[in-house]
């Protein structure tokens, strides 16, 4: 009986809660916009256009019903308002509204506002000083506009938690009154024209966790005061003009909660410091790309075993890629391209079998996942599971064990000196979207099993020494957009089955030993002569006329998308066979394969 009593109690509680919610909503509907807020909004929208839909100012206007406005009752805000039927504006959210014009000082009269979001519009002019005196404001987002001017020295924003003024044209030194803004958690000032040195007092915003100052004109060294930045988790200083990366790392090493550090394009021509004492305990993201760094990869990186993103691309790093890179068991993105690394690819990289899937956000918990509002803070469009070792001087084989990396999305080994056959095991990497092995010394066949890579968008094997025929099975790569097999020793003809690749936008087999007719259906009508030159093709407007006995592939690809085995049998028929014999084979194939026919797409 206890269970039934419990059930009845729960039903009564739910009913009471619904009654309370209904009564509250009815009470909220009876509230009207406070005249002070209504007047402020009238002046605010007067200097902007277009006026948001539904914003009508008359004697019965109630701004609490307008798009982008949220109100709360005076009583819920604990205000001594003589008129209990009024409500105060607590949120003004008009992002992505194509607003243009300037900001009015009247915004300062919205003294109960908690959220002010006018991001991603075309608002110009300076930010009114009154906005920096909204003592109840918790989120201020004016990013992605055309705002100019400076931030005033005195900011009276004691409740502010999130400040985003990024992607404007703000200038001058960066001043923040951290003695007042003790609740500030995220600061995004990236992509402006702030100048002078980095703000020294930021560590005194004692709750500040995420800071983006990237893409400004800051110069000089990272202040020594940042050693006291104990709350800091994410710091982006990319695309500034900083000096002394050794000093930077020694200072930021004291930030024991540092999770992500972005220094891309902020240093020029320095040596990557080899300081064995450096130890970033919690670091998960480190980008120091395009800094012209010299020297080998430092050994202290081996202690950062929690790394999920390591981007050292576009530098002048030398020596071998260390074996310790295979010890980053949580690695999600490895970018070492466009350096001067030599030696063989560490076989240890093939041990990264725990590489998280692109969809496993729970596994990939770097800053922009832990803090979703930081997506626009980070100097990247996002990371997908990647190993990029392109444009180095690596030699030797591609290890068969790389086929174990079944969650990898991008595998780029292009522009090296790799040799040997392409491992057949790479066909197991079924999550691949980009496979680029171009500009190496690879030889041997293109394996039929590569047709299993159905997620592949880019398949580039150009500029190698590959031989044999083009497998018909490549037609199974239904997502393929780029197929480049140029500058090899491939022979035979172009399979007509490739006409099934309806997403193909770039195709080249130039400079091989191919012959026969070029397919004339599907996407092949969009490719130029240059994509086929350097072979022995015939037919069309660009090549010699074909002899009558030249083998010809089917010109029209099957649109019904039947099973791969059925399609391959049909495409294997030669048009020179007798019609009756061909028809008999078609019937036989249908009887054999109809049980496995896929639904038409």
Coordinates of C-alpha atoms in Angstrom, one line a residue:
X1 CA 0.0 0.0 0.0
X2 CA 3.0 2.3 0.5
X3 CA 3.6 2.5 -3.2
X4 CA 0.1 3.6 -3.9
X5 CA 0.1 6.2 -1.2
X6 CA 3.4 7.5 -2.7
X7 CA 1.8 7.7 -6.1
X8 CA -1.1 9.7 -4.9
X9 CA 1.1 12.1 -3.0
X10 CA 3.2 12.7 -6.2
X11 CA 0.0 13.3 -8.2
X12 CA -1.2 15.9 -5.7
X13 CA 2.2 17.7 -5.8
X14 CA 2.2 17.8 -9.6
X15 CA -1.3 19.2 -9.6
X16 CA -0.4 21.9 -7.1
X17 CA 2.6 22.8 -9.2
X18 CA 0.5 23.1 -12.3
X19 CA -2.0 25.3 -10.5
X20 CA 0.8 27.5 -9.2
X21 CA 2.3 27.8 -12.7
X22 CA -1.1 28.7 -14.2
X23 CA -1.7 31.3 -11.5
X24 CA 1.8 32.8 -12.0
X25 CA 1.4 32.9 -15.8
X26 CA -2.0 34.6 -15.4
X27 CA -0.6 37.1 -13.1
X28 CA 2.3 37.8 -15.5
X29 CA -0.1 38.3 -18.3
X30 CA -1.8 41.1 -16.3
X31 CA 1.5 43.0 -15.8
X32 CA 2.3 45.8 -18.1
X33 CA 5.6 47.4 -19.1
X34 CA 6.9 50.0 -16.8
X35 CA 6.7 53.5 -18.3
X36 CA 10.4 54.2 -17.6
X37 CA 11.4 51.1 -19.7
X38 CA 8.9 51.9 -22.4
X39 CA 10.4 55.4 -22.8
X40 CA 13.9 54.0 -22.9
X41 CA 13.0 51.5 -25.6
X42 CA 11.3 54.2 -27.7
X43 CA 14.5 56.2 -27.7
X44 CA 16.6 53.1 -28.3
X45 CA 14.8 52.0 -31.4
X46 CA 14.4 55.6 -32.7
X47 CA 18.0 55.6 -33.8
X48 CA 18.0 52.1 -35.2
X49 CA 16.3 50.5 -38.2
X50 CA 14.4 48.5 -39.1
X51 CA 12.0 48.5 -36.2
X52 CA 11.4 45.0 -34.9
X53 CA 8.1 43.5 -35.9
X54 CA 5.4 44.2 -33.4
X55 CA 7.1 47.1 -31.7
X56 CA 4.3 49.6 -31.6
X57 CA 4.3 52.7 -29.3
X58 CA 0.9 53.9 -28.3
X59 CA -1.1 54.5 -25.1
X60 CA -1.8 50.8 -24.6
X61 CA 1.7 49.6 -25.7
X62 CA 3.0 46.7 -23.6
X63 CA 6.7 46.1 -24.4
X64 CA 6.7 42.9 -22.4
X65 CA 4.8 41.3 -25.3
X66 CA 7.3 42.4 -27.9
X67 CA 9.8 40.2 -29.7
X68 CA 13.2 40.1 -28.0
X69 CA 11.9 41.4 -24.7
X70 CA 11.6 39.5 -21.4
X71 CA 10.1 41.1 -18.4
X72 CA 9.8 40.2 -14.7
X73 CA 7.4 41.6 -12.1
X74 CA 8.6 44.3 -9.8
X75 CA 7.8 42.1 -6.9
X76 CA 9.9 39.2 -8.1
X77 CA 12.8 41.6 -8.5
X78 CA 12.2 42.8 -4.9
X79 CA 11.5 46.4 -6.0
X80 CA 9.5 48.8 -3.9
X81 CA 7.3 49.7 -6.8
X82 CA 4.0 51.5 -5.8
X83 CA 2.3 50.0 -8.8
X84 CA 2.4 46.2 -8.4
X85 CA 0.9 45.6 -11.9
X86 CA 4.1 46.8 -13.7
X87 CA 6.9 44.6 -15.0
X88 CA 10.5 45.6 -15.7
X89 CA 12.6 44.7 -18.7
X90 CA 15.2 42.1 -17.7
X91 CA 16.3 40.9 -21.2
X92 CA 16.8 42.7 -24.5
X93 CA 17.8 40.2 -27.1
X94 CA 17.8 41.3 -30.8
X95 CA 20.7 39.4 -32.3
X96 CA 20.7 38.7 -36.0
X97 CA 18.1 41.4 -36.7
X98 CA 20.0 43.3 -39.4
X99 CA 19.8 46.4 -37.3
X100 CA 21.8 49.5 -38.3
X101 CA 22.3 52.9 -36.8
X102 CA 23.8 53.8 -33.4
X103 CA 23.2 52.9 -29.7
X104 CA 21.2 55.4 -27.6
X105 CA 22.2 56.6 -24.1
X106 CA 18.6 55.6 -23.1
X107 CA 19.8 52.0 -22.7
X108 CA 21.1 53.2 -19.4
X109 CA 17.5 53.7 -18.1
X110 CA 16.9 49.9 -18.4
X111 CA 18.2 49.6 -14.9
X112 CA 16.8 46.1 -14.2
X113 CA 18.2 44.5 -17.3
X114 CA 20.2 41.3 -16.9
X115 CA 20.9 40.4 -20.5
X116 CA 21.7 42.8 -23.4
X117 CA 22.4 41.0 -26.6
X118 CA 22.6 43.0 -29.9
X119 CA 25.2 40.8 -31.5
X120 CA 25.6 40.2 -35.2
X121 CA 24.0 43.3 -36.6
X122 CA 25.4 46.4 -38.4
X123 CA 25.3 48.9 -35.5
X124 CA 28.0 51.6 -35.6
X125 CA 29.3 54.4 -33.5
X126 CA 30.6 54.2 -29.9
X127 CA 29.1 52.3 -27.0
X128 CA 27.3 54.8 -24.7
X129 CA 28.9 55.3 -21.3
X130 CA 25.5 54.5 -19.7
X131 CA 25.7 50.9 -20.8
X132 CA 28.8 50.5 -18.6
X133 CA 26.8 51.6 -15.6
X134 CA 24.0 48.9 -15.7
X135 CA 24.7 47.5 -12.2
X136 CA 22.4 44.5 -12.7
X137 CA 23.7 43.5 -16.1
X138 CA 25.0 39.9 -16.2
X139 CA 25.6 39.4 -20.0
X140 CA 26.6 42.1 -22.4
X141 CA 27.0 40.9 -26.0
X142 CA 27.6 43.5 -28.7
X143 CA 29.8 41.3 -30.8
X144 CA 29.9 41.3 -34.6
X145 CA 28.9 44.9 -35.3
X146 CA 30.8 48.0 -36.4
X147 CA 31.3 49.7 -33.1
X148 CA 34.2 52.1 -32.7
X149 CA 35.8 54.1 -29.9
X150 CA 37.4 53.0 -26.6
X151 CA 36.2 51.2 -23.5
X152 CA 36.0 53.8 -20.6
X153 CA 38.4 53.4 -17.7
X154 CA 35.6 53.2 -15.1
X155 CA 33.2 50.3 -15.6
X156 CA 30.5 50.0 -13.0
X157 CA 29.3 46.5 -13.9
X158 CA 29.5 44.5 -10.6
X159 CA 27.0 41.8 -11.7
X160 CA 28.6 41.2 -15.1
X161 CA 29.4 37.5 -15.8
X162 CA 29.9 37.4 -19.6
X163 CA 31.3 40.3 -21.7
X164 CA 31.6 39.9 -25.5
X165 CA 32.6 42.9 -27.6
X166 CA 34.5 40.9 -30.2
X167 CA 34.6 41.5 -33.9
X168 CA 34.1 45.3 -33.9
X169 CA 36.6 48.2 -34.5
X170 CA 37.2 49.2 -30.9
X171 CA 40.6 50.9 -30.3
X172 CA 42.9 52.2 -27.6
X173 CA 44.3 50.3 -24.6
X174 CA 42.2 47.7 -23.0
X175 CA 41.0 48.9 -19.5
X176 CA 38.9 46.8 -17.2
X177 CA 38.0 47.6 -13.6
X178 CA 38.5 44.2 -12.1
X179 CA 38.1 45.7 -8.6
X180 CA 34.4 46.1 -9.5
X181 CA 33.8 43.2 -11.9
X182 CA 34.5 40.4 -9.5
X183 CA 31.9 38.1 -11.0
X184 CA 33.3 38.3 -14.6
X185 CA 33.8 34.7 -15.9
X186 CA 34.2 35.2 -19.7
X187 CA 35.9 38.0 -21.5
X188 CA 35.8 38.2 -25.3
X189 CA 37.5 41.2 -26.9
X190 CA 39.0 39.4 -29.9
X191 CA 39.1 40.8 -33.5
X192 CA 39.3 44.5 -32.6
X193 CA 42.1 47.1 -32.8
X194 CA 43.1 47.3 -29.2
X195 CA 46.7 48.3 -28.9
X196 CA 49.5 48.8 -26.4
X197 CA 50.5 46.0 -24.0
X198 CA 48.2 43.3 -22.6
X199 CA 46.1 44.4 -19.7
X200 CA 48.0 43.6 -16.5
X201 CA 45.1 43.6 -14.1
X202 CA 43.1 40.8 -15.6
X203 CA 44.2 38.3 -12.9
X204 CA 42.4 40.5 -10.3
X205 CA 39.1 39.5 -11.9
X206 CA 39.3 36.6 -9.6
X207 CA 36.6 34.5 -11.2
X208 CA 37.7 35.1 -14.8
X209 CA 38.1 31.7 -16.5
X210 CA 38.0 32.3 -20.3
X211 CA 39.8 35.2 -22.0
X212 CA 40.1 35.9 -25.7
X213 CA 42.3 38.9 -26.7
X214 CA 43.2 37.4 -30.1
X215 CA 43.4 39.4 -33.4
X216 CA 44.3 42.7 -31.8
X217 CA 47.4 45.0 -31.9
X218 CA 48.7 44.0 -28.5
X219 CA 52.5 43.8 -28.3
X220 CA 55.3 43.0 -26.0
X221 CA 55.5 40.3 -23.3
X222 CA 52.8 38.6 -21.3
X223 CA 52.7 40.4 -18.0
X224 CA 54.3 38.8 -15.0
X225 CA 51.0 39.3 -13.1
X226 CA 49.5 36.5 -15.1
X227 CA 51.3 34.1 -12.8
X228 CA 48.5 34.9 -10.4
X229 CA 45.8 34.0 -12.9
X230 CA 44.7 31.0 -10.9
X231 CA 41.1 30.9 -12.2
X232 CA 42.2 31.0 -15.9
X233 CA 41.0 28.0 -18.0
X234 CA 41.1 29.3 -21.6
X235 CA 43.5 31.9 -23.0
X236 CA 43.7 33.0 -26.6
X237 CA 46.4 35.5 -27.6
X238 CA 46.6 34.4 -31.2
X239 CA 47.4 36.9 -34.0
X240 CA 49.0 39.5 -31.8
X241 CA 52.6 40.8 -31.9
X242 CA 54.1 39.2 -28.8
X243 CA 57.7 38.4 -28.0
X244 CA 59.6 35.9 -25.9
X245 CA 57.6 32.7 -26.1
X246 CA 59.9 31.2 -23.4
X247 CA 58.8 33.8 -20.9
X248 CA 55.2 33.3 -21.9
X249 CA 55.3 29.6 -21.2
X250 CA 57.1 30.0 -17.9
X251 CA 54.5 32.5 -16.7
X252 CA 51.5 30.6 -17.8
X253 CA 52.8 27.4 -16.4
X254 CA 51.7 28.9 -13.0
X255 CA 48.1 28.9 -14.2
X256 CA 47.4 25.4 -12.8
X257 CA 43.8 25.3 -14.2
X258 CA 44.8 26.3 -17.8
X259 CA 43.0 24.0 -20.2
X260 CA 43.4 25.7 -23.6
X261 CA 46.2 28.0 -24.8
X262 CA 46.1 29.6 -28.3
X263 CA 49.2 31.4 -29.4
X264 CA 48.9 31.0 -33.2
X265 CA 50.6 33.7 -35.3
X266 CA 51.7 35.7 -32.3
X267 CA 55.5 35.1 -32.3
X268 CA 58.1 35.4 -35.1
X269 CA 61.2 33.3 -35.6
X270 CA 61.9 32.2 -32.1
X271 CA 63.2 28.8 -30.8
X272 CA 60.6 26.5 -29.4
X273 CA 61.8 26.5 -25.8
X274 CA 63.3 23.2 -24.5
X275 CA 62.8 23.6 -20.8
X276 CA 62.5 20.3 -19.0
X277 CA 60.9 21.9 -16.0
X278 CA 57.8 23.1 -17.9
X279 CA 54.7 21.1 -16.9
X280 CA 51.2 22.0 -18.0
X281 CA 49.2 19.6 -15.9
X282 CA 45.6 20.1 -17.3
X283 CA 46.4 21.4 -20.8
X284 CA 44.1 19.9 -23.4
X285 CA 44.6 22.4 -26.3
X286 CA 47.8 23.9 -27.5
X287 CA 48.0 25.8 -30.8
X288 CA 51.4 27.5 -31.7
X289 CA 50.9 27.4 -35.4
X290 CA 52.5 29.8 -37.9
X291 CA 55.0 31.3 -35.5
X292 CA 58.2 30.5 -37.4
X293 CA 59.4 28.5 -34.5
X294 CA 62.7 26.6 -34.9
X295 CA 64.2 23.6 -33.2
X296 CA 62.8 20.2 -32.4
X297 CA 59.6 19.4 -30.7
X298 CA 60.4 19.9 -27.0
X299 CA 60.4 17.0 -24.6
X300 CA 58.3 18.8 -22.0
X301 CA 55.3 18.3 -24.2
X302 CA 55.4 14.6 -23.4
X303 CA 54.2 15.4 -19.9
X304 CA 51.0 17.0 -21.2
X305 CA 49.3 13.6 -21.4
X306 CA 45.8 15.1 -21.4
X307 CA 46.3 16.9 -24.8
X308 CA 43.4 16.6 -27.1
X309 CA 44.5 19.2 -29.7
X310 CA 48.1 19.9 -30.6
X311 CA 48.7 22.2 -33.6
X312 CA 52.3 23.1 -34.4
X313 CA 51.8 23.5 -38.1
X314 CA 53.4 26.1 -40.3
X315 CA 56.7 26.4 -38.4
X316 CA 60.3 25.4 -39.1
X317 CA 60.5 22.5 -36.6
X318 CA 63.1 19.9 -37.4
X319 CA 64.2 16.5 -36.3
X320 CA 62.0 13.4 -36.0
X321 CA 58.4 13.4 -34.8
X322 CA 58.8 12.1 -31.2
X323 CA 57.4 8.7 -30.3
X324 CA 55.7 10.3 -27.3
X325 CA 53.0 11.7 -29.6
X326 CA 51.5 8.2 -29.6
X327 CA 51.1 8.6 -25.8
X328 CA 48.5 11.3 -26.1
X329 CA 45.7 8.8 -25.4
X330 CA 43.1 11.5 -25.6
X331 CA 44.4 13.1 -28.8
X332 CA 41.8 14.4 -31.2
X333 CA 43.7 16.7 -33.5
X334 CA 47.4 16.5 -34.4
X335 CA 48.6 19.2 -36.8
X336 CA 52.3 19.0 -37.6
X337 CA 52.1 20.0 -41.3
X338 CA 54.4 22.4 -43.1
X339 CA 57.5 21.9 -41.0
X340 CA 60.8 20.3 -41.7
X341 CA 60.4 17.0 -39.8
X342 CA 62.4 14.1 -41.0
X343 CA 62.6 10.4 -40.4
X344 CA 59.8 7.8 -40.5
X345 CA 56.3 8.3 -39.1
X346 CA 56.2 7.1 -35.5
X347 CA 54.4 3.7 -35.4
X348 CA 53.2 4.8 -32.0
X349 CA 50.7 7.1 -33.7
X350 CA 48.8 4.0 -34.9
X351 CA 48.2 3.2 -31.2
X352 CA 45.7 6.0 -30.9
X353 CA 42.8 3.6 -31.2
X354 CA 40.9 5.5 -28.5
X355 CA 40.6 8.5 -30.8
X356 CA 37.2 9.9 -30.1
X357 CA 34.4 10.0 -32.7
X358 CA 33.4 13.3 -34.2
X359 CA 30.0 12.9 -32.5
X360 CA 31.4 11.9 -29.1
X361 CA 31.3 15.4 -27.5
X362 CA 31.5 13.8 -24.1
X363 CA 35.0 12.5 -25.0
X364 CA 36.1 15.7 -26.6
X365 CA 35.6 18.1 -23.8
X366 CA 38.1 20.9 -24.6
X367 CA 37.2 24.5 -24.0
X368 CA 34.6 25.1 -26.7
X369 CA 32.7 22.0 -25.5
X370 CA 33.0 22.6 -21.8
X371 CA 32.1 26.2 -22.4
X372 CA 29.7 26.3 -25.4
X373 CA 29.5 30.1 -25.5
X374 CA 33.2 30.1 -26.4
X375 CA 32.7 28.8 -29.9
X376 CA 33.2 32.3 -31.3
X377 CA 36.1 32.9 -29.0
X378 CA 38.4 30.3 -30.4
X379 CA 40.7 31.1 -33.4
X380 CA 39.5 28.0 -35.3
X381 CA 36.4 26.8 -37.0
X382 CA 36.4 23.7 -34.9
X383 CA 38.4 20.5 -34.8
X384 CA 37.5 17.1 -36.2
X385 CA 39.6 13.9 -35.6
X386 CA 42.7 14.6 -37.7
X387 CA 46.3 13.6 -38.2
X388 CA 48.0 16.0 -40.5
X389 CA 51.7 15.4 -41.2
X390 CA 51.7 16.9 -44.7
X391 CA 54.5 19.0 -46.2
X392 CA 57.5 17.6 -44.3
X393 CA 60.4 15.4 -45.2
X394 CA 59.1 12.2 -43.8
X395 CA 60.2 9.0 -45.5
X396 CA 59.7 5.3 -45.2
X397 CA 56.4 3.3 -45.2
X398 CA 52.9 4.0 -44.2
X399 CA 52.3 1.6 -41.4
X400 CA 49.5 -1.0 -41.8
X401 CA 48.6 -0.4 -38.2
X402 CA 47.1 3.0 -39.2
X403 CA 44.0 1.0 -40.3
X404 CA 43.1 0.7 -36.7
X405 CA 42.2 4.4 -36.5
X406 CA 38.6 3.8 -37.4
X407 CA 37.4 7.1 -35.9
X408 CA 39.8 9.3 -37.9
X409 CA 38.1 11.9 -40.2
X410 CA 41.2 13.4 -41.8
X411 CA 44.4 11.6 -42.7
X412 CA 46.9 13.8 -44.6
X413 CA 50.4 12.6 -45.4
X414 CA 50.8 14.5 -48.6
X415 CA 54.0 16.2 -49.8
X416 CA 56.5 14.0 -48.1
X417 CA 58.9 11.3 -49.3
X418 CA 57.0 8.2 -48.2
X419 CA 57.5 5.0 -50.2
X420 CA 56.2 1.5 -50.5
X421 CA 52.7 0.3 -51.3
X422 CA 49.6 1.9 -49.8
X423 CA 48.5 -0.4 -47.0
X424 CA 45.3 -2.3 -47.8
X425 CA 44.3 -1.9 -44.2
X426 CA 43.6 1.8 -44.7
X427 CA 40.2 0.7 -46.1
X428 CA 39.2 -0.1 -42.6
X429 CA 39.2 3.6 -41.7
X430 CA 35.5 3.9 -42.4
X431 CA 35.0 7.3 -40.8
X432 CA 37.5 9.0 -43.1
X433 CA 36.3 12.1 -44.9
X434 CA 39.7 13.2 -46.3
X435 CA 42.5 10.8 -47.4
X436 CA 45.4 12.7 -49.0
X437 CA 48.6 10.7 -49.9
X438 CA 49.6 12.8 -52.8
X439 CA 53.1 13.9 -53.7
X440 CA 55.0 10.9 -52.3
X441 CA 56.8 7.9 -53.8
X442 CA 54.1 5.3 -53.2
X443 CA 53.8 2.5 -55.7
X444 CA 51.6 -0.5 -56.3
X445 CA 47.8 -0.8 -56.9
X446 CA 44.8 1.1 -55.8
X447 CA 43.0 -1.5 -53.7
X448 CA 39.4 -2.4 -54.5
X449 CA 38.6 -2.3 -50.8
X450 CA 38.9 1.5 -50.8
X451 CA 35.4 1.4 -52.1
X452 CA 34.4 0.7 -48.5
X453 CA 35.3 4.3 -47.5
X454 CA 31.8 5.6 -48.1
X455 CA 32.2 8.7 -46.0
X456 CA 35.1 10.0 -48.0
X457 CA 34.9 13.5 -49.5
X458 CA 38.4 13.9 -50.7
X459 CA 40.5 11.0 -52.2
X460 CA 43.9 12.3 -53.5
X461 CA 46.6 9.9 -54.6
X462 CA 48.1 12.2 -57.2
X463 CA 51.9 12.5 -58.0
X464 CA 53.0 9.0 -56.9
X465 CA 54.0 5.9 -58.9
X466 CA 50.8 3.9 -58.6
X467 CA 50.0 1.3 -61.2
X468 CA 47.2 -1.1 -62.2
X469 CA 43.6 -0.2 -63.0
X470 CA 41.2 2.1 -61.4
X471 CA 38.9 -0.1 -59.3
X472 CA 35.2 0.0 -60.3
X473 CA 34.5 -0.2 -56.6
X474 CA 35.4 3.5 -56.1
X475 CA 31.8 4.1 -57.3
X476 CA 30.7 3.1 -53.8
X477 CA 32.2 6.3 -52.4
X478 CA 28.9 8.0 -52.7
X479 CA 30.0 11.1 -50.7
X480 CA 33.1 11.7 -52.9
X481 CA 33.6 15.3 -54.1
X482 CA 37.3 15.2 -55.1
X483 CA 39.0 12.3 -56.9
X484 CA 42.6 13.0 -58.0
X485 CA 44.6 10.1 -59.5
X486 CA 46.8 12.3 -61.8
X487 CA 50.5 11.8 -62.4
X488 CA 50.8 8.1 -61.8
X489 CA 51.3 5.0 -64.0
X490 CA 47.7 3.9 -63.9
X491 CA 46.5 1.9 -66.9
X492 CA 43.3 0.5 -68.4
X493 CA 40.2 2.6 -68.9
X494 CA 38.0 4.9 -66.7
X495 CA 35.2 2.7 -65.2
X496 CA 31.8 3.8 -66.3
X497 CA 30.6 3.1 -62.8
X498 CA 32.2 6.4 -61.7
X499 CA 29.3 8.1 -63.3
X500 CA 27.4 7.1 -60.1
X501 CA 29.4 9.7 -58.1
X502 CA 26.9 12.4 -58.3
X503 CA 28.7 14.7 -55.8
X504 CA 32.0 14.7 -57.7
X505 CA 33.1 18.3 -58.4
X506 CA 36.8 17.7 -59.1
X507 CA 38.3 14.8 -61.0
X508 CA 41.6 14.3 -62.6
X509 CA 43.4 11.3 -64.2
X510 CA 45.9 13.4 -66.2
X511 CA 49.3 12.0 -67.1
X512 CA 48.8 8.3 -66.7
X513 CA 48.7 5.4 -69.2
X514 CA 44.9 5.2 -69.5
X515 CA 43.1 4.6 -72.8
X516 CA 39.6 4.1 -74.3
X517 CA 36.6 6.3 -74.2
X518 CA 35.9 8.9 -71.5
X519 CA 32.5 8.5 -69.8
X520 CA 30.1 11.0 -71.0
X521 CA 27.4 10.8 -68.3
X522 CA 27.0 11.9 -64.8
X523 CA 29.4 14.6 -63.6
X524 CA 31.9 13.9 -66.4
X525 CA 30.2 16.4 -68.6
X526 CA 31.7 19.2 -66.3
X527 CA 35.3 18.1 -66.4
X528 CA 37.8 19.8 -68.8
X529 CA 40.4 18.4 -71.3
X530 CA 43.1 19.2 -68.7
X531 CA 41.7 16.5 -66.4
X532 CA 42.3 13.8 -69.0
X533 CA 45.4 15.0 -70.9
X534 CA 48.6 12.9 -71.0
X535 CA 46.7 9.6 -71.7
X536 CA 45.5 7.8 -74.8
X537 CA 41.8 8.6 -74.8
X538 CA 39.7 8.9 -77.8
X539 CA 36.3 10.5 -78.7
X540 CA 34.5 13.7 -78.0
X541 CA 35.6 17.2 -79.1
X542 CA 39.1 17.1 -77.5
X543 CA 40.5 13.7 -78.5
X544 CA 41.0 11.6 -81.7
X545 CA 38.0 9.8 -83.0
X546 CA 37.6 6.3 -81.5
X547 CA 37.8 3.2 -83.7
X548 CA 34.6 1.2 -84.0
X549 CA 36.2 -1.6 -81.9
X550 CA 37.3 0.6 -79.1
X551 CA 35.8 -0.7 -75.8
X552 CA 33.1 1.5 -74.4
X553 CA 31.7 1.8 -70.9
X554 CA 28.0 2.4 -70.4
X555 CA 27.2 6.1 -70.9
X556 CA 24.3 6.4 -68.5
X557 CA 24.8 5.3 -64.9
X558 CA 22.0 3.4 -63.2
X559 CA 19.8 5.8 -61.2
X560 CA 18.1 3.1 -59.2
X561 CA 21.2 2.5 -57.2
X562 CA 20.8 -1.3 -56.9
X563 CA 23.2 -3.4 -54.9
X564 CA 26.9 -3.0 -55.6
X565 CA 27.3 -6.6 -56.9
X566 CA 24.3 -6.2 -59.2
X567 CA 25.7 -2.9 -60.6
X568 CA 29.2 -4.3 -61.1
X569 CA 27.8 -7.2 -63.1
X570 CA 25.8 -5.0 -65.4
X571 CA 28.8 -2.6 -65.9
X572 CA 31.1 -5.5 -66.7
X573 CA 29.1 -6.4 -69.9
X574 CA 30.8 -5.6 -73.1
X575 CA 28.7 -3.9 -75.7
X576 CA 30.4 -6.1 -78.3
X577 CA 28.7 -9.3 -77.0
X578 CA 25.7 -10.6 -78.7
X579 CA 22.4 -9.1 -77.5
X580 CA 20.9 -12.5 -76.6
X581 CA 23.8 -13.6 -74.6
X582 CA 23.9 -10.3 -72.8
X583 CA 20.2 -10.5 -72.0
X584 CA 20.7 -14.0 -70.6
X585 CA 23.4 -12.7 -68.3
X586 CA 21.2 -9.8 -67.1
X587 CA 18.4 -12.2 -66.2
X588 CA 20.8 -14.5 -64.5
X589 CA 22.3 -11.6 -62.5
X590 CA 18.9 -10.4 -61.5
X591 CA 17.8 -13.8 -60.2
X592 CA 21.0 -14.2 -58.3
X593 CA 21.1 -10.7 -56.7
X594 CA 17.5 -9.6 -56.4
X595 CA 17.4 -10.9 -52.8
X596 CA 20.1 -8.4 -51.9
X597 CA 18.7 -5.4 -53.8
X598 CA 19.0 -2.1 -51.9
X599 CA 16.0 0.3 -51.7
X600 CA 16.1 2.9 -54.5
X601 CA 17.3 6.3 -53.3

